PDB file of C-alpha atoms in Angstrom:
ATOM      1  CA  MET A   1      15.881 -15.389 -10.479  1.00 47.00           C
ATOM      2  CA  ILE A   2      16.120 -11.650 -10.982  1.00 55.00           C
ATOM      3  CA  GLY A   3      19.782 -10.394 -10.902  1.00 59.00           C
ATOM      4  CA  SER A   4      21.164  -8.703  -7.871  1.00 80.00           C
ATOM      5  CA  ILE A   5      21.972  -5.013  -7.361  1.00 90.00           C
ATOM      6  CA  THR A   6      25.229  -3.482  -6.279  1.00 92.00           C
ATOM      7  CA  ARG A   7      25.444  -1.458  -3.024  1.00 93.00           C
ATOM      8  CA  SER A   8      26.626   1.589  -4.906  1.00 95.00           C
ATOM      9  CA  ARG A   9      23.569   1.402  -7.250  1.00 96.00           C
ATOM     10  CA  LEU A  10      21.266   0.848  -4.333  1.00 95.00           C
ATOM     11  CA  SER A  11      22.668   3.853  -2.453  1.00 95.00           C
ATOM     12  CA  GLU A  12      22.416   5.896  -5.649  1.00 96.00           C
ATOM     13  CA  LEU A  13      18.801   5.078  -6.234  1.00 97.00           C
ATOM     14  CA  LEU A  14      17.806   5.687  -2.649  1.00 96.00           C
ATOM     15  CA  ALA A  15      19.514   9.101  -2.630  1.00 96.00           C
ATOM     16  CA  SER A  16      17.902  10.032  -5.875  1.00 96.00           C
ATOM     17  CA  SER A  17      14.407   9.113  -4.586  1.00 96.00           C
ATOM     18  CA  HIS A  18      14.810  11.770  -1.953  1.00 95.00           C
ATOM     19  CA  GLY A  19      12.536  14.771  -2.792  1.00 94.00           C
ATOM     20  CA  LYS A  20      10.715  12.983  -5.583  1.00 97.00           C
ATOM     21  CA  ARG A  21       7.009  13.933  -5.666  1.00 96.00           C
ATOM     22  CA  ILE A  22       4.745  10.898  -5.445  1.00 97.00           C
ATOM     23  CA  ALA A  23       1.001  11.217  -5.929  1.00 97.00           C
ATOM     24  CA  VAL A  24      -1.097   8.688  -4.018  1.00 97.00           C
ATOM     25  CA  VAL A  25      -4.724   8.273  -4.921  1.00 97.00           C
ATOM     26  CA  GLY A  26      -6.847   5.886  -2.893  1.00 96.00           C
ATOM     27  CA  ASP A  27      -8.714   4.956   0.226  1.00 96.00           C
ATOM     28  CA  ALA A  28      -7.309   6.508   3.347  1.00 94.00           C
ATOM     29  CA  MET A  29      -8.356   5.181   6.693  1.00 94.00           C
ATOM     30  CA  LEU A  30      -7.954   5.886  10.414  1.00 95.00           C
ATOM     31  CA  ASP A  31      -6.934   2.947  12.544  1.00 93.00           C
ATOM     32  CA  ILE A  32      -7.800   3.110  16.266  1.00 94.00           C
ATOM     33  CA  TYR A  33      -6.411   0.634  18.856  1.00 93.00           C
ATOM     34  CA  LEU A  34      -7.954   0.221  22.237  1.00 95.00           C
ATOM     35  CA  ILE A  35      -5.483  -1.732  24.380  1.00 94.00           C
ATOM     36  CA  GLY A  36      -6.262  -3.065  27.808  1.00 95.00           C
ATOM     37  CA  ASP A  37      -6.741  -6.126  29.977  1.00 94.00           C
ATOM     38  CA  VAL A  38      -9.334  -8.687  30.795  1.00 94.00           C
ATOM     39  CA  ASP A  39     -10.034 -10.104  34.269  1.00 91.00           C
ATOM     40  CA  ARG A  40     -13.751 -10.855  34.188  1.00 93.00           C
ATOM     41  CA  ILE A  41     -16.627 -11.805  32.023  1.00 94.00           C
ATOM     42  CA  SER A  42     -19.594  -9.362  31.649  1.00 94.00           C
ATOM     43  CA  PRO A  43     -22.676 -10.318  33.791  1.00 94.00           C
ATOM     44  CA  GLU A  44     -24.802  -8.941  30.904  1.00 95.00           C
ATOM     45  CA  ALA A  45     -23.539 -11.374  28.256  1.00 93.00           C
ATOM     46  CA  PRO A  46     -20.875 -14.046  27.999  1.00 93.00           C
ATOM     47  CA  VAL A  47     -18.169 -11.647  26.663  1.00 91.00           C
ATOM     48  CA  PRO A  48     -14.977 -10.371  28.317  1.00 92.00           C
ATOM     49  CA  VAL A  49     -14.931  -7.035  29.810  1.00 94.00           C
ATOM     50  CA  VAL A  50     -11.824  -5.089  28.509  1.00 94.00           C
ATOM     51  CA  ARG A  51     -10.482  -2.369  30.838  1.00 95.00           C
ATOM     52  CA  VAL A  52      -9.004   0.029  28.327  1.00 95.00           C
ATOM     53  CA  GLN A  53      -5.664   1.296  29.392  1.00 95.00           C
ATOM     54  CA  GLU A  54      -4.295   2.784  26.261  1.00 95.00           C
ATOM     55  CA  ARG A  55      -5.686   4.364  23.098  1.00 95.00           C
ATOM     56  CA  LYS A  56      -3.637   4.622  19.882  1.00 93.00           C
ATOM     57  CA  ARG A  57      -4.360   5.842  16.438  1.00 93.00           C
ATOM     58  CA  ALA A  58      -2.588   5.418  13.163  1.00 91.00           C
ATOM     59  CA  LEU A  59      -2.944   6.097   9.499  1.00 92.00           C
ATOM     60  CA  GLY A  60      -4.127   3.233   7.409  1.00 92.00           C
ATOM     61  CA  GLY A  61      -4.737   2.355   3.854  1.00 92.00           C
ATOM     62  CA  ALA A  62      -3.542   4.824   1.229  1.00 94.00           C
ATOM     63  CA  ALA A  63      -2.513   7.094   4.192  1.00 93.00           C
ATOM     64  CA  ASN A  64      -0.038   4.508   5.410  1.00 92.00           C
ATOM     65  CA  VAL A  65       1.398   4.259   1.888  1.00 93.00           C
ATOM     66  CA  ALA A  66       1.817   8.056   1.935  1.00 93.00           C
ATOM     67  CA  GLN A  67       3.715   7.763   5.240  1.00 92.00           C
ATOM     68  CA  ASN A  68       6.027   5.313   3.752  1.00 92.00           C
ATOM     69  CA  VAL A  69       6.749   7.689   0.866  1.00 95.00           C
ATOM     70  CA  ILE A  70       7.682  10.375   3.323  1.00 94.00           C
ATOM     71  CA  ALA A  71       9.792   7.899   5.290  1.00 91.00           C
ATOM     72  CA  PHE A  72      12.182   7.332   2.285  1.00 92.00           C
ATOM     73  CA  GLY A  73      12.450  11.033   1.893  1.00 93.00           C
ATOM     74  CA  GLY A  74       9.868  11.622  -0.900  1.00 95.00           C
ATOM     75  CA  LYS A  75       7.257  14.348  -1.020  1.00 94.00           C
ATOM     76  CA  CYS A  76       3.722  13.038  -1.014  1.00 93.00           C
ATOM     77  CA  ALA A  77       0.331  14.441  -1.953  1.00 92.00           C
ATOM     78  CA  LEU A  78      -2.536  12.170  -1.024  1.00 94.00           C
ATOM     79  CA  VAL A  79      -5.804  12.366  -2.976  1.00 96.00           C
ATOM     80  CA  CYS A  80      -8.526  10.697  -0.738  1.00 96.00           C
ATOM     81  CA  ALA A  81     -11.936  11.220   0.703  1.00 96.00           C
ATOM     82  CA  ILE A  82     -12.541  11.836   4.362  1.00 95.00           C
ATOM     83  CA  GLY A  83     -15.736  12.715   6.109  1.00 95.00           C
ATOM     84  CA  PRO A  84     -16.890  15.749   8.063  1.00 95.00           C
ATOM     85  CA  ASP A  85     -16.236  13.962  11.317  1.00 95.00           C
ATOM     86  CA  ALA A  86     -13.596  13.706  14.192  1.00 96.00           C
ATOM     87  CA  SER A  87     -11.934  10.803  12.313  1.00 96.00           C
ATOM     88  CA  GLY A  88     -11.458  13.041   9.201  1.00 95.00           C
ATOM     89  CA  ASP A  89      -9.964  15.791  11.452  1.00 96.00           C
ATOM     90  CA  ALA A  90      -7.605  13.233  12.956  1.00 96.00           C
ATOM     91  CA  VAL A  91      -6.396  12.050   9.563  1.00 95.00           C
ATOM     92  CA  ILE A  92      -5.660  15.702   8.541  1.00 94.00           C
ATOM     93  CA  GLU A  93      -3.870  16.385  11.918  1.00 94.00           C
ATOM     94  CA  MET A  94      -1.665  13.191  11.616  1.00 93.00           C
ATOM     95  CA  PHE A  95      -0.879  13.856   8.070  1.00 89.00           C
ATOM     96  CA  GLU A  96       0.221  17.388   8.849  1.00 89.00           C
ATOM     97  CA  GLU A  97       2.442  15.926  11.645  1.00 89.00           C
ATOM     98  CA  VAL A  98       4.332  13.750   9.165  1.00 85.00           C
ATOM     99  CA  GLY A  99       4.883  16.713   6.781  1.00 81.00           C
ATOM    100  CA  ALA A 100       2.544  15.553   3.929  1.00 81.00           C
ATOM    101  CA  ASP A 101       0.504  17.791   1.643  1.00 82.00           C
ATOM    102  CA  VAL A 102      -3.117  17.835   2.974  1.00 84.00           C
ATOM    103  CA  GLY A 103      -4.430  20.044   0.179  1.00 86.00           C
ATOM    104  CA  SER A 104      -5.903  17.140  -1.760  1.00 90.00           C
ATOM    105  CA  LEU A 105      -7.810  15.536   1.016  1.00 94.00           C
ATOM    106  CA  ILE A 106     -11.415  15.888  -0.146  1.00 94.00           C
ATOM    107  CA  ARG A 107     -14.244  16.194   2.319  1.00 95.00           C
ATOM    108  CA  VAL A 108     -17.260  14.161   1.299  1.00 94.00           C
ATOM    109  CA  SER A 109     -20.781  13.638   2.893  1.00 90.00           C
ATOM    110  CA  ARG A 110     -20.111  10.415   4.616  1.00 93.00           C
ATOM    111  CA  ALA A 111     -18.081   8.903   7.409  1.00 95.00           C
ATOM    112  CA  THR A 112     -14.296   8.637   7.310  1.00 96.00           C
ATOM    113  CA  THR A 113     -13.374   4.844   7.039  1.00 96.00           C
ATOM    114  CA  THR A 114     -12.431   4.033  10.649  1.00 97.00           C
ATOM    115  CA  LYS A 115     -11.329   0.645  11.939  1.00 95.00           C
ATOM    116  CA  THR A 116     -11.122   0.133  15.603  1.00 95.00           C
ATOM    117  CA  ARG A 117      -9.397  -2.822  17.159  1.00 93.00           C
ATOM    118  CA  VAL A 118      -9.851  -4.032  20.730  1.00 95.00           C
ATOM    119  CA  THR A 119      -6.915  -5.943  22.120  1.00 91.00           C
ATOM    120  CA  ALA A 120      -5.974  -7.487  25.496  1.00 92.00           C
ATOM    121  CA  ARG A 121      -2.916  -9.547  26.403  1.00 86.00           C
ATOM    122  CA  SER A 122      -1.528  -9.200  22.856  1.00 81.00           C
ATOM    123  CA  GLN A 123      -4.762 -10.767  21.436  1.00 87.00           C
ATOM    124  CA  GLN A 124      -7.291  -8.967  19.212  1.00 89.00           C
ATOM    125  CA  LEU A 125     -10.679  -9.581  20.670  1.00 93.00           C
ATOM    126  CA  LEU A 126     -12.806  -7.538  18.333  1.00 93.00           C
ATOM    127  CA  ARG A 127     -12.696  -5.154  15.321  1.00 94.00           C
ATOM    128  CA  PHE A 128     -15.511  -2.887  14.275  1.00 94.00           C
ATOM    129  CA  ASP A 129     -15.540  -0.806  11.055  1.00 95.00           C
ATOM    130  CA  GLU A 130     -17.343   2.436  10.541  1.00 95.00           C
ATOM    131  CA  GLU A 131     -17.521   3.061   6.761  1.00 94.00           C
ATOM    132  CA  ASP A 132     -19.594   3.472   3.622  1.00 94.00           C
ATOM    133  CA  ASP A 133     -17.711   1.627   0.888  1.00 94.00           C
ATOM    134  CA  SER A 134     -20.000   2.420  -2.054  1.00 95.00           C
ATOM    135  CA  ASP A 135     -18.352   4.067  -4.973  1.00 96.00           C
ATOM    136  CA  LEU A 136     -18.358   7.885  -4.793  1.00 96.00           C
ATOM    137  CA  THR A 137     -20.546   9.586  -7.408  1.00 95.00           C
ATOM    138  CA  GLY A 138     -21.600  13.018  -8.621  1.00 95.00           C
ATOM    139  CA  SER A 139     -19.834  16.077  -7.260  1.00 95.00           C
ATOM    140  CA  ASP A 140     -17.671  13.969  -4.808  1.00 95.00           C
ATOM    141  CA  GLU A 141     -16.199  12.041  -7.728  1.00 96.00           C
ATOM    142  CA  GLU A 142     -15.698  15.161  -9.787  1.00 96.00           C
ATOM    143  CA  HIS A 143     -13.883  16.956  -6.941  1.00 95.00           C
ATOM    144  CA  LEU A 144     -11.590  13.926  -6.690  1.00 96.00           C
ATOM    145  CA  LYS A 145     -10.787  14.120 -10.438  1.00 97.00           C
ATOM    146  CA  GLN A 146      -9.962  17.841 -10.080  1.00 96.00           C
ATOM    147  CA  ALA A 147      -7.645  17.187  -7.315  1.00 96.00           C
ATOM    148  CA  ILE A 148      -6.045  14.286  -9.157  1.00 97.00           C
ATOM    149  CA  THR A 149      -5.370  16.486 -12.262  1.00 97.00           C
ATOM    150  CA  LYS A 150      -3.653  19.205 -10.169  1.00 96.00           C
ATOM    151  CA  THR A 151      -1.630  16.700  -8.092  1.00 96.00           C
ATOM    152  CA  ILE A 152      -0.273  14.655 -10.998  1.00 97.00           C
ATOM    153  CA  ALA A 153       0.747  17.759 -12.862  1.00 97.00           C
ATOM    154  CA  THR A 154       3.777  18.083 -10.599  1.00 96.00           C
ATOM    155  CA  ALA A 155       4.256  14.375  -9.686  1.00 97.00           C
ATOM    156  CA  ASP A 156       7.210  12.035 -10.576  1.00 98.00           C
ATOM    157  CA  ALA A 157       5.204   8.837  -9.980  1.00 98.00           C
ATOM    158  CA  LEU A 158       1.546   7.848  -9.269  1.00 98.00           C
ATOM    159  CA  ILE A 159       0.325   5.271  -6.871  1.00 98.00           C
ATOM    160  CA  LEU A 160      -3.232   3.970  -7.027  1.00 98.00           C
ATOM    161  CA  GLU A 161      -3.980   2.308  -3.687  1.00 96.00           C
ATOM    162  CA  ASP A 162      -7.306   0.481  -3.720  1.00 95.00           C
ATOM    163  CA  TYR A 163      -9.002  -0.883  -0.597  1.00 94.00           C
ATOM    164  CA  ASN A 164     -12.437  -1.026  -2.210  1.00 94.00           C
ATOM    165  CA  LYS A 165     -13.805   1.814  -0.034  1.00 95.00           C
ATOM    166  CA  GLY A 166     -15.166   3.906  -2.905  1.00 95.00           C
ATOM    167  CA  VAL A 167     -12.465   6.385  -4.000  1.00 96.00           C
ATOM    168  CA  LEU A 168     -11.060   4.444  -7.008  1.00 97.00           C
ATOM    169  CA  THR A 169     -14.128   4.225  -9.039  1.00 97.00           C
ATOM    170  CA  PRO A 170     -13.794   3.218 -12.706  1.00 96.00           C
ATOM    171  CA  GLY A 171     -13.942   6.931 -13.744  1.00 97.00           C
ATOM    172  CA  VAL A 172     -11.329   7.935 -11.200  1.00 97.00           C
ATOM    173  CA  ILE A 173      -9.065   5.086 -12.251  1.00 98.00           C
ATOM    174  CA  ARG A 174      -9.227   5.985 -15.949  1.00 97.00           C
ATOM    175  CA  HIS A 175      -8.778   9.641 -15.294  1.00 98.00           C
ATOM    176  CA  SER A 176      -5.717   9.005 -12.970  1.00 98.00           C
ATOM    177  CA  ILE A 177      -4.034   6.667 -15.513  1.00 98.00           C
ATOM    178  CA  SER A 178      -4.706   9.043 -18.398  1.00 98.00           C
ATOM    179  CA  GLU A 179      -3.256  12.077 -16.546  1.00 98.00           C
ATOM    180  CA  ALA A 180      -0.113  10.027 -15.556  1.00 98.00           C
ATOM    181  CA  GLN A 181       0.317   8.718 -19.119  1.00 98.00           C
ATOM    182  CA  LYS A 182       0.261  12.285 -20.484  1.00 97.00           C
ATOM    183  CA  ARG A 183       3.222  13.166 -18.285  1.00 96.00           C
ATOM    184  CA  GLY A 184       5.008   9.853 -18.906  1.00 97.00           C
ATOM    185  CA  ILE A 185       5.439   9.017 -15.148  1.00 98.00           C
ATOM    186  CA  PRO A 186       5.314   5.414 -13.767  1.00 98.00           C
ATOM    187  CA  ILE A 187       2.032   4.190 -12.460  1.00 98.00           C
ATOM    188  CA  VAL A 188       2.047   1.646  -9.530  1.00 98.00           C
ATOM    189  CA  VAL A 189      -1.195  -0.070  -8.674  1.00 97.00           C
ATOM    190  CA  ASP A 190      -2.022  -1.992  -5.452  1.00 95.00           C
ATOM    191  CA  PRO A 191      -5.505  -3.524  -6.451  1.00 94.00           C
ATOM    192  CA  LYS A 192      -8.293  -5.074  -4.668  1.00 91.00           C
ATOM    193  CA  TYR A 193     -11.116  -7.319  -6.045  1.00 87.00           C
ATOM    194  CA  LYS A 194     -13.890  -4.882  -7.131  1.00 90.00           C
ATOM    195  CA  HIS A 195     -12.286  -3.043 -10.090  1.00 93.00           C
ATOM    196  CA  PHE A 196      -9.330  -5.509 -10.633  1.00 93.00           C
ATOM    197  CA  PHE A 197      -9.315  -5.345 -14.444  1.00 93.00           C
ATOM    198  CA  ALA A 198      -9.856  -1.543 -14.698  1.00 95.00           C
ATOM    199  CA  TYR A 199      -6.161  -0.582 -14.439  1.00 96.00           C
ATOM    200  CA  LYS A 200      -5.121  -1.133 -18.076  1.00 95.00           C
ATOM    201  CA  GLY A 201      -1.995   0.867 -19.068  1.00 95.00           C
ATOM    202  CA  SER A 202      -0.402   0.794 -15.502  1.00 97.00           C
ATOM    203  CA  THR A 203       3.410   0.318 -15.183  1.00 96.00           C
ATOM    204  CA  ILE A 204       3.451  -2.124 -12.260  1.00 96.00           C
ATOM    205  CA  PHE A 205       0.360  -4.008 -11.043  1.00 96.00           C
ATOM    206  CA  LYS A 206       1.012  -5.471  -7.664  1.00 94.00           C
ATOM    207  CA  PRO A 207      -1.594  -7.984  -6.213  1.00 92.00           C
ATOM    208  CA  ASN A 208      -0.974 -10.697  -3.726  1.00 87.00           C
ATOM    209  CA  ARG A 209      -1.574 -14.299  -4.827  1.00 86.00           C
ATOM    210  CA  ARG A 210      -5.024 -14.529  -3.031  1.00 87.00           C
ATOM    211  CA  GLU A 211      -6.188 -11.369  -4.821  1.00 88.00           C
ATOM    212  CA  LEU A 212      -5.092 -12.534  -8.171  1.00 87.00           C
ATOM    213  CA  GLU A 213      -6.634 -15.936  -7.916  1.00 84.00           C
ATOM    214  CA  SER A 214      -9.878 -14.494  -6.580  1.00 86.00           C
ATOM    215  CA  ALA A 215     -10.125 -12.124  -9.557  1.00 83.00           C
ATOM    216  CA  LEU A 216      -9.196 -14.824 -12.133  1.00 80.00           C
ATOM    217  CA  GLY A 217     -11.519 -17.390 -10.502  1.00 80.00           C
ATOM    218  CA  ALA A 218      -8.746 -19.946 -10.755  1.00 75.00           C
ATOM    219  CA  SER A 219      -5.521 -20.919  -9.013  1.00 78.00           C
ATOM    220  CA  VAL A 220      -2.312 -19.557 -10.421  1.00 74.00           C
ATOM    221  CA  ASP A 221       0.625 -21.934 -10.904  1.00 71.00           C
ATOM    222  CA  ILE A 222       3.675 -19.681 -10.306  1.00 69.00           C
ATOM    223  CA  ASN A 223       6.043 -22.405 -11.450  1.00 69.00           C
ATOM    224  CA  ASN A 224       4.297 -22.681 -14.916  1.00 65.00           C
ATOM    225  CA  SER A 225       6.148 -19.933 -16.863  1.00 59.00           C
ATOM    226  CA  ALA A 226       3.967 -20.434 -19.853  1.00 64.00           C
ATOM    227  CA  ALA A 227       0.719 -19.440 -18.010  1.00 66.00           C
ATOM    228  CA  LEU A 228       1.968 -16.258 -16.273  1.00 69.00           C
ATOM    229  CA  PRO A 229       2.326 -14.056 -19.388  1.00 71.00           C
ATOM    230  CA  ASP A 230      -1.274 -14.921 -20.267  1.00 77.00           C
ATOM    231  CA  VAL A 231      -2.344 -13.378 -17.046  1.00 79.00           C
ATOM    232  CA  LEU A 232      -0.362 -10.231 -17.846  1.00 80.00           C
ATOM    233  CA  ARG A 233      -2.066  -9.896 -21.267  1.00 83.00           C
ATOM    234  CA  GLU A 234      -5.465 -10.267 -19.669  1.00 84.00           C
ATOM    235  CA  LEU A 235      -4.732  -7.430 -17.259  1.00 88.00           C
ATOM    236  CA  GLU A 236      -3.329  -5.253 -20.080  1.00 91.00           C
ATOM    237  CA  VAL A 237      -0.480  -3.804 -17.862  1.00 93.00           C
ATOM    238  CA  GLU A 238       3.277  -3.554 -18.381  1.00 93.00           C
ATOM    239  CA  HIS A 239       4.514  -5.555 -15.512  1.00 93.00           C
ATOM    240  CA  LEU A 240       2.884  -7.817 -12.884  1.00 92.00           C
ATOM    241  CA  LEU A 241       4.543  -8.025  -9.484  1.00 93.00           C
ATOM    242  CA  LEU A 242       2.922 -10.828  -7.618  1.00 89.00           C
ATOM    243  CA  THR A 243       3.718 -10.854  -3.932  1.00 86.00           C
ATOM    244  CA  LEU A 244       3.930 -14.164  -2.153  1.00 83.00           C
ATOM    245  CA  GLY A 245       4.495 -13.359   1.483  1.00 76.00           C
ATOM    246  CA  GLU A 246       7.354 -15.482   2.970  1.00 73.00           C
ATOM    247  CA  LYS A 247       8.090 -16.801  -0.546  1.00 78.00           C
ATOM    248  CA  GLY A 248       8.985 -13.368  -1.895  1.00 81.00           C
ATOM    249  CA  MET A 249       7.799 -12.058  -5.266  1.00 86.00           C
ATOM    250  CA  VAL A 250       7.445 -12.993  -8.884  1.00 88.00           C
ATOM    251  CA  LEU A 251       7.933 -10.209 -11.561  1.00 90.00           C
ATOM    252  CA  ILE A 252       6.352 -10.914 -14.944  1.00 87.00           C
ATOM    253  CA  SER A 253       6.980  -8.486 -17.809  1.00 83.00           C
ATOM    254  CA  LYS A 254       5.070  -7.975 -21.060  1.00 76.00           C
ATOM    255  CA  ASP A 255       8.071  -9.170 -22.988  1.00 71.00           C
ATOM    256  CA  GLY A 256       7.620 -12.553 -21.406  1.00 65.00           C
ATOM    257  CA  GLU A 257      10.503 -12.303 -18.915  1.00 67.00           C
ATOM    258  CA  ILE A 258       9.778 -13.797 -15.544  1.00 72.00           C
ATOM    259  CA  GLY A 259      11.992 -13.318 -12.428  1.00 82.00           C
ATOM    260  CA  ARG A 260      11.677 -14.629  -8.925  1.00 81.00           C
ATOM    261  CA  ILE A 261      12.767 -12.438  -5.926  1.00 83.00           C
ATOM    262  CA  PRO A 262      13.229 -14.479  -2.750  1.00 75.00           C
ATOM    263  CA  THR A 263      12.370 -12.851   0.612  1.00 73.00           C
ATOM    264  CA  THR A 264      15.152 -11.104   2.509  1.00 68.00           C
ATOM    265  CA  ALA A 265      13.352 -10.959   5.871  1.00 60.00           C
ATOM    266  CA  ARG A 266      15.506 -12.176   8.748  1.00 59.00           C
ATOM    267  CA  GLU A 267      12.720 -12.276  11.374  1.00 58.00           C
ATOM    268  CA  VAL A 268       8.937 -11.901  10.808  1.00 54.00           C
ATOM    269  CA  TYR A 269       7.007 -10.336  13.665  1.00 43.00           C
ATOM    270  CA  ASP A 270       4.001  -8.866  11.799  1.00 45.00           C
ATOM    271  CA  VAL A 271       3.198  -8.728   8.065  1.00 55.00           C
ATOM    272  CA  VAL A 272       0.720  -5.874   8.486  1.00 62.00           C
ATOM    273  CA  GLY A 273       1.759  -2.939   6.282  1.00 65.00           C
ATOM    274  CA  ALA A 274       4.336  -4.728   4.337  1.00 80.00           C
ATOM    275  CA  GLY A 275       2.428  -4.314   1.072  1.00 86.00           C
ATOM    276  CA  ASP A 276       2.228  -0.632   1.684  1.00 90.00           C
ATOM    277  CA  THR A 277       6.041  -0.383   2.152  1.00 91.00           C
ATOM    278  CA  VAL A 278       6.525  -2.291  -1.139  1.00 93.00           C
ATOM    279  CA  THR A 279       4.164   0.040  -3.034  1.00 95.00           C
ATOM    280  CA  ALA A 280       5.850   3.111  -1.818  1.00 95.00           C
ATOM    281  CA  TYR A 281       9.368   2.008  -2.559  1.00 96.00           C
ATOM    282  CA  LEU A 282       8.421   0.733  -6.002  1.00 97.00           C
ATOM    283  CA  ALA A 283       7.136   4.208  -6.908  1.00 97.00           C
ATOM    284  CA  GLY A 284      10.133   6.006  -5.299  1.00 97.00           C
ATOM    285  CA  VAL A 285      12.790   3.997  -7.035  1.00 97.00           C
ATOM    286  CA  MET A 286      11.153   4.288 -10.478  1.00 97.00           C
ATOM    287  CA  ALA A 287      10.689   8.068 -10.008  1.00 97.00           C
ATOM    288  CA  ALA A 288      14.393   8.055  -9.281  1.00 97.00           C
ATOM    289  CA  GLY A 289      15.112   6.438 -12.614  1.00 96.00           C
ATOM    290  CA  GLY A 290      15.436   2.931 -11.508  1.00 96.00           C
ATOM    291  CA  SER A 291      14.219   0.021 -13.670  1.00 94.00           C
ATOM    292  CA  VAL A 292      11.232  -2.113 -12.738  1.00 93.00           C
ATOM    293  CA  ALA A 293      13.546  -4.949 -11.708  1.00 92.00           C
ATOM    294  CA  GLU A 294      15.608  -2.608  -9.550  1.00 94.00           C
ATOM    295  CA  ALA A 295      12.458  -1.254  -7.839  1.00 95.00           C
ATOM    296  CA  ALA A 296      11.275  -4.661  -7.165  1.00 93.00           C
ATOM    297  CA  ILE A 297      14.574  -5.756  -5.614  1.00 93.00           C
ATOM    298  CA  ILE A 298      14.902  -2.648  -3.398  1.00 94.00           C
ATOM    299  CA  SER A 299      11.196  -2.744  -2.351  1.00 93.00           C
ATOM    300  CA  ASN A 300      11.647  -6.441  -1.324  1.00 91.00           C
ATOM    301  CA  PHE A 301      14.501  -5.425   1.022  1.00 91.00           C
ATOM    302  CA  ALA A 302      12.210  -2.686   2.403  1.00 91.00           C
ATOM    303  CA  ALA A 303       9.424  -5.227   3.035  1.00 88.00           C
ATOM    304  CA  GLY A 304      11.951  -7.531   4.771  1.00 86.00           C
ATOM    305  CA  VAL A 305      12.677  -4.721   7.178  1.00 88.00           C
ATOM    306  CA  GLU A 306       9.010  -3.809   7.742  1.00 84.00           C
ATOM    307  CA  VAL A 307       7.870  -7.393   8.723  1.00 78.00           C
ATOM    308  CA  GLY A 308      10.466  -7.301  11.584  1.00 74.00           C
ATOM    309  CA  LYS A 309       8.405  -4.501  13.125  1.00 70.00           C
ATOM    310  CA  LEU A 310       5.120  -4.606  15.028  1.00 65.00           C
ATOM    311  CA  GLY A 311       2.071  -3.123  13.203  1.00 65.00           C
ATOM    312  CA  ALA A 312       2.046  -1.094  10.152  1.00 66.00           C
ATOM    313  CA  ALA A 313       5.492   0.685  10.182  1.00 74.00           C
ATOM    314  CA  THR A 314       7.632   2.783   7.890  1.00 83.00           C
ATOM    315  CA  VAL A 315      11.146   1.963   6.680  1.00 88.00           C
ATOM    316  CA  SER A 316      13.941   4.377   6.143  1.00 91.00           C
ATOM    317  CA  PRO A 317      16.703   4.292   3.306  1.00 93.00           C
ATOM    318  CA  ALA A 318      19.314   3.688   6.105  1.00 94.00           C
ATOM    319  CA  GLU A 319      17.429   0.490   7.200  1.00 93.00           C
ATOM    320  CA  VAL A 320      17.251  -0.747   3.658  1.00 93.00           C
ATOM    321  CA  LEU A 321      20.979  -0.380   3.275  1.00 94.00           C
ATOM    322  CA  GLN A 322      21.606  -2.111   6.537  1.00 92.00           C
ATOM    323  CA  ALA A 323      19.329  -4.957   5.452  1.00 90.00           C
ATOM    324  CA  PHE A 324      21.322  -5.162   2.204  1.00 92.00           C
ATOM    325  CA  ASP A 325      24.527  -5.384   3.986  1.00 91.00           C
ATOM    326  CA  GLN A 326      23.314  -8.064   6.351  1.00 87.00           C
ATOM    327  CA  PHE A 327      21.843 -10.124   3.541  1.00 85.00           C
ATOM    328  CA  SER A 328      25.080  -9.803   1.425  1.00 84.00           C
ATOM    329  CA  GLN A 329      27.144 -10.920   4.509  1.00 82.00           C
ATOM    330  CA  SER A 330      25.024 -13.956   4.990  1.00 77.00           C
ATOM    331  CA  ASN A 331      24.917 -15.135   1.384  1.00 70.00           C
TER     332      ASN A 331
END
């Protein structure tokens, strides 16, 4: 079990994270929600007819991570690819509304990744995705690298947020990590399957259990302390933070130290977006001078708050402090 943190230290790190510059590189998306009701079946096909009563949009993927950075008081520059379309315009508009730097959003010659969900009576009936998830190449990839160099030059931490939508190519990954290592800033990685072993040299590598087991092609026994450091050595990263949903997290360091972090969630309404909150807080706390263990503990409190909200949501430092107080009083 990883040691606890005092309230004064928690408050100090949250305050120090305010104003830190976090570079986020990854796959930004636009989420669209069509919300309505169903009272009949279509005469054209045996499918429900949804009468749309409300339309919502939200930032998804790396853009939601960026929102979470801004929510804890950080300054965020997002390097991502958007298309020359209405969805790309919407991402820029929404990003400006939350006060983020839009100067590193790169226009590319393909559609902005857009996920549209159709819901009725609190049930999702359908989701359709508009995207081209092949790796970016040529001038598009080169423009990303140029933006990454410029962004990392003034950053206090780097987040690589991979959703396998084509931004984090092997070349972009290597370039990002190299630029961050030159400046000696922490590198937090939220990986997906495609380039899972390409993040050598990162500070914190944060997969969930399903992602890790899929990449390794084998189940992972988290109770076998002898096997976990072998996984870390194979990845060639400094720390592995394995997220386990309602079971909390496991932190494995390259010195062989293993620590368990139990969940602090009081109520779980929706787990969507919890990983984005964890990633943002990991980078913010480390940028503020916190240790990896402190960053993991604090991000776990933030995740406990996030899952108590509906949909992908952000978490403020005040909410983290409140969650800490409630957890302390009940234990």
